[in-house]
mmCIF file of C-alpha atoms in Angstrom:
data_model
loop_
_atom_site.group_PDB
_atom_site.id
_atom_site.type_symbol
_atom_site.label_atom_id
_atom_site.label_comp_id
_atom_site.label_asym_id
_atom_site.label_seq_id
_atom_site.Cartn_x
_atom_site.Cartn_y
_atom_site.Cartn_z
ATOM 1 C CA MET A 1 -93.827 141.671 124.225
ATOM 2 C CA CYS A 2 -92.232 138.030 124.978
ATOM 3 C CA THR A 3 -91.434 138.148 128.644
ATOM 4 C CA VAL A 4 -88.966 135.127 128.272
ATOM 5 C CA CYS A 5 -86.293 137.027 126.090
ATOM 6 C CA GLY A 6 -87.807 140.420 125.549
ATOM 7 C CA CYS A 7 -88.743 139.786 121.914
ATOM 8 C CA GLY A 8 -91.316 142.132 120.563
ATOM 9 C CA GLU A 9 -93.896 140.386 118.774
ATOM 10 C CA GLY A 10 -95.718 143.445 117.642
ATOM 11 C CA GLU A 11 -93.713 146.198 116.076
ATOM 12 C CA THR A 12 -90.237 145.339 115.698
ATOM 13 C CA LYS A 13 -88.930 144.189 112.432
ATOM 14 C CA ILE A 14 -85.690 143.126 110.832
ATOM 15 C CA GLU A 15 -85.467 143.670 107.229
ATOM 16 C CA GLY A 16 -89.386 144.125 107.034
ATOM 17 C CA GLU A 17 -89.910 140.648 108.462
ATOM 18 C CA PRO A 18 -91.569 140.379 111.870
ATOM 19 C CA ARG A 19 -88.861 139.332 114.387
ATOM 20 C CA ARG A 20 -89.398 135.297 114.538
ATOM 21 C CA HIS A 21 -89.186 133.872 117.831
ATOM 22 C CA ASP A 22 -86.798 131.120 117.076
ATOM 23 C CA HIS A 23 -83.846 131.869 119.417
ATOM 24 C CA HIS A 24 -80.915 130.858 117.351
ATOM 25 C CA HIS A 25 -79.084 133.706 118.273
ATOM 26 C CA HIS A 26 -75.586 133.207 119.766
ATOM 27 C CA HIS A 27 -76.376 134.360 123.231
ATOM 28 C CA GLU A 28 -77.660 131.616 125.494
ATOM 29 C CA HIS A 29 -80.386 132.010 127.863
ATOM 30 C CA GLY A 30 -82.640 129.697 129.824
ATOM 31 C CA HIS A 31 -86.246 129.261 128.865
ATOM 32 C CA ASP A 32 -87.711 127.043 131.508
ATOM 33 C CA TYR A 33 -90.768 129.316 132.285
ATOM 34 C CA GLY A 34 -93.566 126.891 132.432
ATOM 35 C CA GLU A 35 -96.802 128.492 132.142
ATOM 36 C CA GLY A 36 -96.116 131.799 133.648
ATOM 37 C CA PRO A 37 -97.100 132.987 136.804
ATOM 38 C CA ALA A 38 -99.988 130.948 138.586
ATOM 39 C CA HIS A 39 -102.643 133.117 140.146
ATOM 40 C CA ALA A 40 -103.647 130.486 142.681
ATOM 41 C CA HIS A 41 -104.324 131.902 146.038
ATOM 42 C CA ALA A 42 -105.722 129.544 148.698
ATOM 43 C CA PRO A 43 -107.763 131.670 150.949
ATOM 44 C CA GLY A 44 -106.186 132.206 154.237
ATOM 45 C CA MET A 45 -102.877 131.170 152.945
ATOM 46 C CA SER A 46 -101.544 134.211 151.548
ATOM 47 C CA GLN A 47 -98.959 136.086 153.444
ATOM 48 C CA SER A 48 -96.959 139.181 152.365
ATOM 49 C CA ARG A 49 -93.291 139.160 152.639
ATOM 50 C CA MET A 50 -90.502 141.107 151.565
ATOM 51 C CA VAL A 51 -87.847 140.213 148.986
ATOM 52 C CA GLN A 52 -84.521 141.952 148.671
ATOM 53 C CA ILE A 53 -83.576 141.757 144.748
ATOM 54 C CA GLU A 54 -81.171 144.705 144.214
ATOM 55 C CA GLN A 55 -81.519 144.315 140.420
ATOM 56 C CA ASP A 56 -80.561 146.744 137.797
ATOM 57 C CA ILE A 57 -83.616 147.724 135.599
ATOM 58 C CA LEU A 58 -81.596 147.597 132.679
ATOM 59 C CA GLY A 59 -79.998 144.208 133.787
ATOM 60 C CA LYS A 60 -81.524 142.269 131.135
ATOM 61 C CA ASN A 61 -80.398 144.657 128.271
ATOM 62 C CA ASN A 62 -76.969 144.821 129.780
ATOM 63 C CA GLU A 63 -76.959 141.095 129.867
ATOM 64 C CA TYR A 64 -77.492 140.832 125.965
ATOM 65 C CA ALA A 65 -75.070 143.656 125.654
ATOM 66 C CA MET A 66 -72.244 141.619 127.428
ATOM 67 C CA ALA A 67 -72.956 138.800 125.184
ATOM 68 C CA ASN A 68 -72.853 140.926 122.062
ATOM 69 C CA ARG A 69 -69.452 142.192 123.602
ATOM 70 C CA GLY A 70 -68.027 138.993 124.164
ATOM 71 C CA TYR A 71 -68.780 137.877 120.616
ATOM 72 C CA PHE A 72 -67.354 141.071 119.062
ATOM 73 C CA LEU A 73 -64.191 140.525 121.108
ATOM 74 C CA GLN A 74 -63.787 136.916 120.236
ATOM 75 C CA LYS A 75 -64.120 137.891 116.581
ATOM 76 C CA GLY A 76 -61.698 140.909 116.815
ATOM 77 C CA MET A 77 -64.548 143.390 115.564
ATOM 78 C CA LEU A 78 -64.574 147.163 116.308
ATOM 79 C CA THR A 79 -68.164 147.891 116.947
ATOM 80 C CA LEU A 80 -69.339 151.627 116.784
ATOM 81 C CA ASN A 81 -72.893 152.800 118.036
ATOM 82 C CA LEU A 82 -73.564 155.896 115.966
ATOM 83 C CA VAL A 83 -75.939 158.256 117.849
ATOM 84 C CA SER A 84 -77.332 161.890 116.824
ATOM 85 C CA SER A 85 -80.762 163.602 116.330
ATOM 86 C CA PRO A 86 -82.671 162.937 113.029
ATOM 87 C CA GLY A 87 -81.154 164.799 110.012
ATOM 88 C CA SER A 88 -77.571 165.224 111.503
ATOM 89 C CA GLY A 89 -76.194 163.597 108.158
ATOM 90 C CA LYS A 90 -75.173 160.306 109.774
ATOM 91 C CA THR A 91 -76.165 158.197 106.793
ATOM 92 C CA THR A 92 -74.119 160.395 104.389
ATOM 93 C CA LEU A 93 -71.140 160.336 106.683
ATOM 94 C CA LEU A 94 -71.401 156.714 107.054
ATOM 95 C CA THR A 95 -71.659 156.100 103.169
ATOM 96 C CA SER A 96 -68.504 158.142 102.546
ATOM 97 C CA THR A 97 -66.758 156.401 105.322
ATOM 98 C CA LEU A 98 -67.577 153.052 103.838
ATOM 99 C CA ASN A 99 -66.595 153.978 100.226
ATOM 100 C CA GLU A 100 -63.166 155.286 101.641
ATOM 101 C CA LEU A 101 -62.367 152.076 103.820
ATOM 102 C CA LYS A 102 -64.004 149.258 102.035
ATOM 103 C CA ASP A 103 -60.744 148.364 100.340
ATOM 104 C CA GLU A 104 -58.822 148.403 103.655
ATOM 105 C CA PHE A 105 -60.951 146.129 105.757
ATOM 106 C CA PRO A 106 -64.393 144.400 105.954
ATOM 107 C CA GLN A 107 -67.116 146.662 107.179
ATOM 108 C CA VAL A 108 -70.911 145.866 108.020
ATOM 109 C CA VAL A 109 -73.805 148.134 109.001
ATOM 110 C CA ILE A 110 -77.071 147.728 111.234
ATOM 111 C CA GLU A 111 -79.446 150.435 110.565
ATOM 112 C CA GLY A 112 -82.145 151.474 113.180
ATOM 113 C CA ASP A 113 -85.091 153.459 111.969
ATOM 114 C CA GLN A 114 -88.606 153.637 113.232
ATOM 115 C CA GLN A 115 -89.796 152.620 109.586
ATOM 116 C CA THR A 116 -88.734 152.110 106.134
ATOM 117 C CA SER A 117 -85.422 150.275 104.865
ATOM 118 C CA ASN A 118 -84.373 153.371 103.067
ATOM 119 C CA ASP A 119 -81.034 153.771 104.835
ATOM 120 C CA ALA A 120 -80.001 150.145 104.540
ATOM 121 C CA GLU A 121 -80.613 150.438 100.750
ATOM 122 C CA ARG A 122 -78.439 153.592 100.727
ATOM 123 C CA ILE A 123 -75.859 151.592 102.484
ATOM 124 C CA ARG A 124 -76.039 148.573 100.037
ATOM 125 C CA GLU A 125 -75.381 150.726 97.182
ATOM 126 C CA THR A 126 -71.869 151.187 98.413
ATOM 127 C CA GLY A 127 -71.495 147.432 98.257
ATOM 128 C CA VAL A 128 -71.357 146.892 102.080
ATOM 129 C CA ALA A 129 -73.584 144.572 103.784
ATOM 130 C CA ALA A 130 -76.360 146.187 105.781
ATOM 131 C CA ILE A 131 -79.369 145.017 107.860
ATOM 132 C CA GLN A 132 -82.400 147.170 108.672
ATOM 133 C CA ILE A 133 -84.134 147.036 112.115
ATOM 134 C CA ASN A 134 -87.269 148.763 112.308
ATOM 135 C CA THR A 135 -88.275 149.601 115.789
ATOM 136 C CA GLY A 136 -91.874 150.360 115.203
ATOM 137 C CA LYS A 137 -92.943 152.438 118.263
ATOM 138 C CA GLY A 138 -89.606 152.004 119.733
ATOM 139 C CA CYS A 139 -87.241 154.930 120.101
ATOM 140 C CA HIS A 140 -84.085 153.074 120.370
ATOM 141 C CA LEU A 141 -82.155 149.997 119.677
ATOM 142 C CA ASP A 142 -81.578 147.420 122.461
ATOM 143 C CA ALA A 143 -78.892 145.132 122.797
ATOM 144 C CA HIS A 144 -81.320 142.036 122.160
ATOM 145 C CA GLN A 145 -82.411 143.559 118.728
ATOM 146 C CA VAL A 146 -78.721 143.975 117.852
ATOM 147 C CA GLY A 147 -77.851 140.406 118.775
ATOM 148 C CA HIS A 148 -80.667 139.116 116.490
ATOM 149 C CA ALA A 149 -79.335 141.392 113.555
ATOM 150 C CA VAL A 150 -75.698 140.257 114.183
ATOM 151 C CA ASP A 151 -76.815 136.638 113.586
ATOM 152 C CA HIS A 152 -78.356 137.659 110.354
ATOM 153 C CA LEU A 153 -75.320 139.613 109.231
ATOM 154 C CA ASP A 154 -72.694 136.849 109.889
ATOM 155 C CA ALA A 155 -69.969 139.572 110.063
ATOM 156 C CA PRO A 156 -66.470 138.523 108.831
ATOM 157 C CA ASP A 157 -63.678 138.451 111.514
ATOM 158 C CA THR A 158 -61.940 141.762 112.375
ATOM 159 C CA SER A 159 -64.586 143.691 110.451
ATOM 160 C CA VAL A 160 -65.878 147.137 111.596
ATOM 161 C CA LEU A 161 -69.709 147.168 112.431
ATOM 162 C CA TYR A 162 -71.429 150.452 112.535
ATOM 163 C CA ILE A 163 -74.706 150.570 114.288
ATOM 164 C CA GLU A 164 -76.716 153.593 113.174
ATOM 165 C CA ASN A 165 -79.073 154.142 115.983
ATOM 166 C CA VAL A 166 -82.476 155.550 115.855
ATOM 167 C CA GLY A 167 -82.351 159.419 115.399
ATOM 168 C CA ASN A 168 -82.936 160.435 119.219
ATOM 169 C CA LEU A 169 -80.348 161.835 121.766
ATOM 170 C CA VAL A 170 -82.427 160.831 124.637
ATOM 171 C CA CYS A 171 -83.084 157.119 124.845
ATOM 172 C CA PRO A 172 -80.165 155.424 123.041
ATOM 173 C CA ALA A 173 -77.927 157.023 125.793
ATOM 174 C CA ALA A 174 -79.306 154.503 128.299
ATOM 175 C CA PHE A 175 -79.050 151.179 126.212
ATOM 176 C CA ASP A 176 -75.676 149.660 125.936
ATOM 177 C CA LEU A 177 -75.615 147.444 122.719
ATOM 178 C CA GLY A 178 -72.336 145.973 123.227
ATOM 179 C CA GLU A 179 -70.226 148.548 121.363
ATOM 180 C CA ALA A 180 -66.827 149.630 121.885
ATOM 181 C CA HIS A 181 -67.779 153.221 121.485
ATOM 182 C CA LYS A 182 -70.606 155.511 121.227
ATOM 183 C CA VAL A 183 -69.957 158.146 118.523
ATOM 184 C CA ALA A 184 -72.207 161.275 118.881
ATOM 185 C CA ILE A 185 -72.789 163.307 115.522
ATOM 186 C CA LEU A 186 -73.864 166.764 116.081
ATOM 187 C CA SER A 187 -74.466 168.953 112.821
ATOM 188 C CA ILE A 188 -73.640 172.581 113.176
ATOM 189 C CA THR A 189 -77.076 173.626 111.955
ATOM 190 C CA GLU A 190 -78.539 172.304 115.379
ATOM 191 C CA GLY A 191 -77.309 174.797 117.890
ATOM 192 C CA GLU A 192 -73.922 174.599 120.137
ATOM 193 C CA ASP A 193 -75.909 174.126 123.233
ATOM 194 C CA LYS A 194 -77.065 170.798 122.347
ATOM 195 C CA PRO A 195 -74.481 169.002 124.685
ATOM 196 C CA LEU A 196 -76.107 170.852 127.683
ATOM 197 C CA LYS A 197 -79.735 170.009 126.504
ATOM 198 C CA TYR A 198 -79.107 166.428 125.859
ATOM 199 C CA PRO A 199 -76.323 165.765 128.657
ATOM 200 C CA ASP A 200 -76.704 162.036 128.952
ATOM 201 C CA MET A 201 -75.726 161.428 125.404
ATOM 202 C CA PHE A 202 -72.761 163.581 125.233
ATOM 203 C CA HIS A 203 -71.695 161.884 128.552
ATOM 204 C CA ALA A 204 -72.056 158.468 127.090
ATOM 205 C CA ALA A 205 -70.165 159.114 124.047
ATOM 206 C CA ASN A 206 -66.376 158.950 123.527
ATOM 207 C CA LEU A 207 -66.165 160.940 120.228
ATOM 208 C CA LEU A 208 -67.941 164.036 118.965
ATOM 209 C CA LEU A 209 -68.255 164.433 115.309
ATOM 210 C CA LEU A 210 -69.290 168.074 114.555
ATOM 211 C CA SER A 211 -70.660 167.456 111.095
ATOM 212 C CA LYS A 212 -71.595 169.964 108.160
ATOM 213 C CA ILE A 213 -68.600 172.201 109.284
ATOM 214 C CA ASP A 214 -68.711 173.457 105.672
ATOM 215 C CA LEU A 215 -71.688 175.524 106.409
ATOM 216 C CA LEU A 216 -69.876 177.307 109.224
ATOM 217 C CA PRO A 217 -69.611 180.562 107.174
ATOM 218 C CA HIS A 218 -73.422 180.861 106.806
ATOM 219 C CA LEU A 219 -74.245 180.131 110.471
ATOM 220 C CA ASP A 220 -73.820 181.805 113.785
ATOM 221 C CA PHE A 221 -72.460 178.674 115.384
ATOM 222 C CA ASP A 222 -69.729 179.056 117.932
ATOM 223 C CA VAL A 223 -67.651 175.963 117.656
ATOM 224 C CA GLY A 224 -65.317 176.811 120.699
ATOM 225 C CA LYS A 225 -68.524 177.293 122.774
ATOM 226 C CA CYS A 226 -69.844 173.856 121.587
ATOM 227 C CA ILE A 227 -66.696 171.867 122.400
ATOM 228 C CA GLU A 228 -66.480 173.697 125.736
ATOM 229 C CA TYR A 229 -70.122 172.398 126.582
ATOM 230 C CA ALA A 230 -69.325 169.101 125.513
ATOM 231 C CA GLN A 231 -66.251 168.921 127.721
ATOM 232 C CA ARG A 232 -68.414 170.176 130.638
ATOM 233 C CA ILE A 233 -70.484 167.199 130.484
ATOM 234 C CA ASN A 234 -67.690 164.715 129.602
ATOM 235 C CA PRO A 235 -64.185 166.059 130.236
ATOM 236 C CA GLY A 236 -62.686 163.018 128.308
ATOM 237 C CA ILE A 237 -64.591 163.522 124.947
ATOM 238 C CA LYS A 238 -62.648 163.675 121.511
ATOM 239 C CA VAL A 239 -63.974 166.191 119.113
ATOM 240 C CA ILE A 240 -63.567 166.064 115.291
ATOM 241 C CA GLN A 241 -64.866 168.656 113.064
ATOM 242 C CA LEU A 242 -65.763 167.519 109.599
ATOM 243 C CA SER A 243 -67.971 167.665 106.452
ATOM 244 C CA GLY A 244 -69.095 164.662 104.486
ATOM 245 C CA LYS A 245 -69.765 167.119 101.562
ATOM 246 C CA THR A 246 -66.402 168.632 101.289
ATOM 247 C CA GLY A 247 -64.291 165.896 102.888
ATOM 248 C CA GLU A 248 -62.925 168.284 105.255
ATOM 249 C CA GLY A 249 -61.729 166.740 108.581
ATOM 250 C CA MET A 250 -62.557 163.168 107.188
ATOM 251 C CA ASP A 251 -59.187 161.907 107.319
ATOM 252 C CA SER A 252 -59.196 162.382 111.329
ATOM 253 C CA TRP A 253 -62.202 160.248 111.532
ATOM 254 C CA TYR A 254 -60.844 157.606 109.259
ATOM 255 C CA ARG A 255 -57.711 157.659 111.285
ATOM 256 C CA TRP A 256 -59.599 157.406 114.483
ATOM 257 C CA VAL A 257 -61.527 154.187 113.084
ATOM 258 C CA ARG A 258 -58.394 152.521 111.742
ATOM 259 C CA ALA A 259 -56.699 153.084 115.244
ATOM 260 C CA ASN A 260 -59.606 151.850 117.227
ATOM 261 C CA ARG A 261 -59.896 148.793 114.965
ATOM 262 C CA GLN A 262 -56.178 148.096 115.681
ATOM 263 C CA ILE A 263 -57.103 148.281 119.381
ATOM 264 C CA ALA A 264 -59.849 145.973 118.914
ATOM 265 C CA MET A 265 -57.581 143.261 117.324
ATOM 266 C CA ILE A 266 -54.925 143.411 120.117
ATOM 267 C CA ASP A 267 -54.552 139.706 121.430
ATOM 268 C CA CYS A 268 -57.445 138.532 119.339
ATOM 269 C CA PRO A 269 -56.326 135.102 117.877
ATOM 270 C CA VAL A 270 -58.400 135.444 114.778
ATOM 271 C CA ALA A 271 -56.820 138.955 113.965
ATOM 272 C CA GLN A 272 -53.227 137.625 114.238
ATOM 273 C CA SER A 273 -53.862 134.917 111.742
ATOM 274 C CA ASP A 274 -54.897 137.467 109.213
ATOM 275 C CA GLY A 275 -51.803 139.630 109.836
ATOM 276 C CA GLY A 276 -53.980 142.585 111.035
ATOM 277 C CA ALA A 277 -54.253 143.995 107.798
ATOM 278 C CA MET B 1 -87.102 158.954 128.111
ATOM 279 C CA HIS B 2 -88.161 155.345 127.327
ATOM 280 C CA GLU B 3 -90.117 154.832 130.613
ATOM 281 C CA MET B 4 -92.158 152.187 128.797
ATOM 282 C CA SER B 5 -89.127 149.998 128.174
ATOM 283 C CA LEU B 6 -88.139 150.498 131.543
ATOM 284 C CA CYS B 7 -91.326 149.193 132.928
ATOM 285 C CA GLU B 8 -91.345 146.260 130.826
ATOM 286 C CA GLY B 9 -87.793 145.570 132.147
ATOM 287 C CA ILE B 10 -89.113 145.769 135.582
ATOM 288 C CA LEU B 11 -91.993 143.328 134.819
ATOM 289 C CA GLN B 12 -89.293 140.882 133.250
ATOM 290 C CA VAL B 13 -87.261 141.024 136.357
ATOM 291 C CA LEU B 14 -90.424 140.463 138.370
ATOM 292 C CA GLU B 15 -91.489 137.555 136.507
ATOM 293 C CA THR B 16 -88.041 135.968 136.721
ATOM 294 C CA GLU B 17 -87.817 136.559 140.444
ATOM 295 C CA SER B 18 -91.404 135.070 140.968
ATOM 296 C CA GLN B 19 -90.068 131.705 139.527
ATOM 297 C CA LYS B 20 -86.767 131.948 141.539
ATOM 298 C CA GLN B 21 -88.266 133.124 144.782
ATOM 299 C CA GLY B 22 -91.769 131.455 144.484
ATOM 300 C CA PHE B 23 -94.324 134.070 144.761
ATOM 301 C CA ASP B 24 -97.120 134.872 142.297
ATOM 302 C CA CYS B 25 -98.572 138.295 143.420
ATOM 303 C CA VAL B 26 -96.325 141.514 143.721
ATOM 304 C CA LYS B 27 -98.110 144.329 146.036
ATOM 305 C CA ASN B 28 -95.143 146.888 146.350
ATOM 306 C CA VAL B 29 -92.185 147.508 144.434
ATOM 307 C CA TRP B 30 -89.238 149.887 145.565
ATOM 308 C CA LEU B 31 -87.217 151.415 143.060
ATOM 309 C CA GLU B 32 -84.018 153.335 143.566
ATOM 310 C CA ILE B 33 -83.589 156.038 140.889
ATOM 311 C CA GLY B 34 -80.672 158.384 140.937
ATOM 312 C CA ASP B 35 -81.107 162.130 140.182
ATOM 313 C CA LEU B 36 -78.956 161.720 137.205
ATOM 314 C CA ALA B 37 -80.570 158.481 135.716
ATOM 315 C CA GLY B 38 -82.605 160.720 133.311
ATOM 316 C CA VAL B 39 -85.908 159.120 134.457
ATOM 317 C CA GLU B 40 -89.013 161.110 134.714
ATOM 318 C CA THR B 41 -90.731 159.871 137.554
ATOM 319 C CA GLU B 42 -94.496 160.647 136.542
ATOM 320 C CA ALA B 43 -94.033 159.075 133.060
ATOM 321 C CA LEU B 44 -92.539 156.013 134.977
ATOM 322 C CA LEU B 45 -95.593 155.793 137.305
ATOM 323 C CA PHE B 46 -98.048 156.165 134.394
ATOM 324 C CA CYS B 47 -96.396 153.500 132.282
ATOM 325 C CA PHE B 48 -95.941 150.940 135.150
ATOM 326 C CA ASP B 49 -99.720 150.780 135.464
ATOM 327 C CA ALA B 50 -100.232 150.156 132.047
ATOM 328 C CA VAL B 51 -97.489 147.542 131.549
ATOM 329 C CA THR B 52 -98.434 145.550 134.633
ATOM 330 C CA ARG B 53 -102.032 145.321 134.043
ATOM 331 C CA ASP B 54 -103.117 141.577 134.138
ATOM 332 C CA SER B 55 -99.673 140.659 135.285
ATOM 333 C CA LEU B 56 -98.458 139.350 138.514
ATOM 334 C CA ALA B 57 -98.018 142.923 139.559
ATOM 335 C CA ASP B 58 -101.556 144.065 138.661
ATOM 336 C CA ARG B 59 -102.431 147.135 141.020
ATOM 337 C CA ALA B 60 -98.893 146.919 142.567
ATOM 338 C CA LYS B 61 -97.628 150.258 143.937
ATOM 339 C CA LEU B 62 -94.471 151.547 142.674
ATOM 340 C CA ASN B 63 -92.578 153.468 145.332
ATOM 341 C CA ILE B 64 -89.553 155.454 144.285
ATOM 342 C CA ILE B 65 -86.304 156.220 146.398
ATOM 343 C CA HIS B 66 -84.456 159.208 144.844
ATOM 344 C CA THR B 67 -80.732 158.973 145.332
ATOM 345 C CA PRO B 68 -78.769 162.195 144.970
ATOM 346 C CA GLY B 69 -76.098 162.780 142.198
ATOM 347 C CA SER B 70 -72.504 162.827 143.225
ATOM 348 C CA ALA B 71 -69.165 163.516 141.297
ATOM 349 C CA TRP B 72 -65.521 163.539 141.848
ATOM 350 C CA CYS B 73 -64.001 167.192 141.294
ATOM 351 C CA LEU B 74 -60.778 166.555 139.778
ATOM 352 C CA LYS B 75 -59.470 169.924 140.742
ATOM 353 C CA CYS B 76 -60.732 169.690 144.473
ATOM 354 C CA ALA B 77 -59.990 166.009 144.415
ATOM 355 C CA LYS B 78 -62.942 165.247 146.513
ATOM 356 C CA ASN B 79 -66.573 164.112 146.207
ATOM 357 C CA VAL B 80 -69.127 166.834 145.708
ATOM 358 C CA SER B 81 -72.951 166.789 145.212
ATOM 359 C CA VAL B 82 -74.522 167.618 141.802
ATOM 360 C CA LYS B 83 -78.201 167.946 140.703
ATOM 361 C CA GLN B 84 -77.435 167.864 136.808
ATOM 362 C CA ARG B 85 -74.823 166.365 134.589
ATOM 363 C CA PHE B 86 -73.706 169.974 133.604
ATOM 364 C CA ASP B 87 -73.581 171.230 136.900
ATOM 365 C CA GLU B 88 -70.124 172.969 138.078
ATOM 366 C CA CYS B 89 -68.445 171.957 141.295
ATOM 367 C CA PRO B 90 -70.245 173.903 143.872
ATOM 368 C CA GLN B 91 -66.890 174.599 145.677
ATOM 369 C CA CYS B 92 -64.539 175.620 142.805
ATOM 370 C CA GLY B 93 -66.634 176.083 139.770
ATOM 371 C CA SER B 94 -64.903 173.596 137.645
ATOM 372 C CA TYR B 95 -66.537 171.584 135.096
ATOM 373 C CA GLN B 96 -63.867 168.763 135.546
ATOM 374 C CA LEU B 97 -66.270 166.516 137.230
ATOM 375 C CA GLN B 98 -66.833 162.634 136.878
ATOM 376 C CA VAL B 99 -70.247 161.319 137.984
ATOM 377 C CA THR B 100 -69.828 158.885 140.761
ATOM 378 C CA GLY B 101 -73.374 158.476 141.887
ATOM 379 C CA GLY B 102 -76.899 159.056 141.262
ATOM 380 C CA ASP B 103 -77.100 157.483 137.835
ATOM 381 C CA GLU B 104 -78.583 154.171 139.001
ATOM 382 C CA MET B 105 -82.002 152.498 138.419
ATOM 383 C CA ARG B 106 -82.352 149.592 140.484
ATOM 384 C CA ILE B 107 -85.102 147.626 141.790
ATOM 385 C CA LYS B 108 -84.371 147.380 145.365
ATOM 386 C CA GLU B 109 -87.050 145.353 147.130
ATOM 387 C CA LEU B 110 -90.617 143.936 146.855
ATOM 388 C CA GLU B 111 -93.398 143.048 148.942
ATOM 389 C CA VAL B 112 -94.921 139.857 147.581
ATOM 390 C CA GLU B 113 -97.353 137.137 148.568
#
């Protein structure tokens, strides 16, 4: 890994291409490192000393996240970080959403998976621009990868950017990408105690989508209990029950997206000139 | 979770600091890890050795200071201590808790030469 800006040179790929290290992304960072740490010890001269640094381990990621957030703010964009276990129906939900809302406002997608660009291809079939990040061995997207992908995408002002994170309820909780909200998707085939098993994620999310609700008659899933568990972890979490297949509850989700896009555009100069449509 | 990425993050900070503060060897690193930070200490120690090999922190010792979890109970209107995110308030049993501490992951200090 490049220690200058965190660019992985091994496994991470954007659209199947190894991420090139040309640093044209929109966030600025200084790069005057010289030759790296010198291992020159003059005999008898070395002396231990203590250095106070008090720095957040994820400080670097958070800096990139703040740069991304500033970019989204300036463009009046709403950015949603969609997180879930593998197989929760994220991509199906997303394609339905894109189809429903594509005549109302511009939308773009960043897809994160360990391998393949299958999901980005499914998204592009809806006519919406999508970019695939393959994390290789990585288990989550980080803010720096997203910064690179956003550069490739060149998203229109006041658009909605959906970031479909790697299917994993653990690591993505800790990595801020610069999004306005994390949206957790939990399918009811997974068991109602998932919020207790993976508390960090449900704590970090602002919205919980309980998906595949059409399967409820066939399962022993206790919706009330699941919501209660989620609210134990995060008293302020909002819950919407929906089914991408039957369309049940999808209207509530669309209304949530529209409302949050309006919020993202408040006081944004670019948004006012397009009438906030 | 992601302990390898965390160790890479630590190494990045060390390398940046070595330029700023003028040192080229790190012997000891003290981390402050909250009980609610979701970090597996054993995995972190293991990854740190692997990540720092042949770096300025080769053979550096990683010392971990655990900080306890705390939360504000909305019902009791005071701070209480918690061990996990899904704990109830030890005083009133409510789940209306807002975590106020113990989710930090910070590099506190270094011994360098």
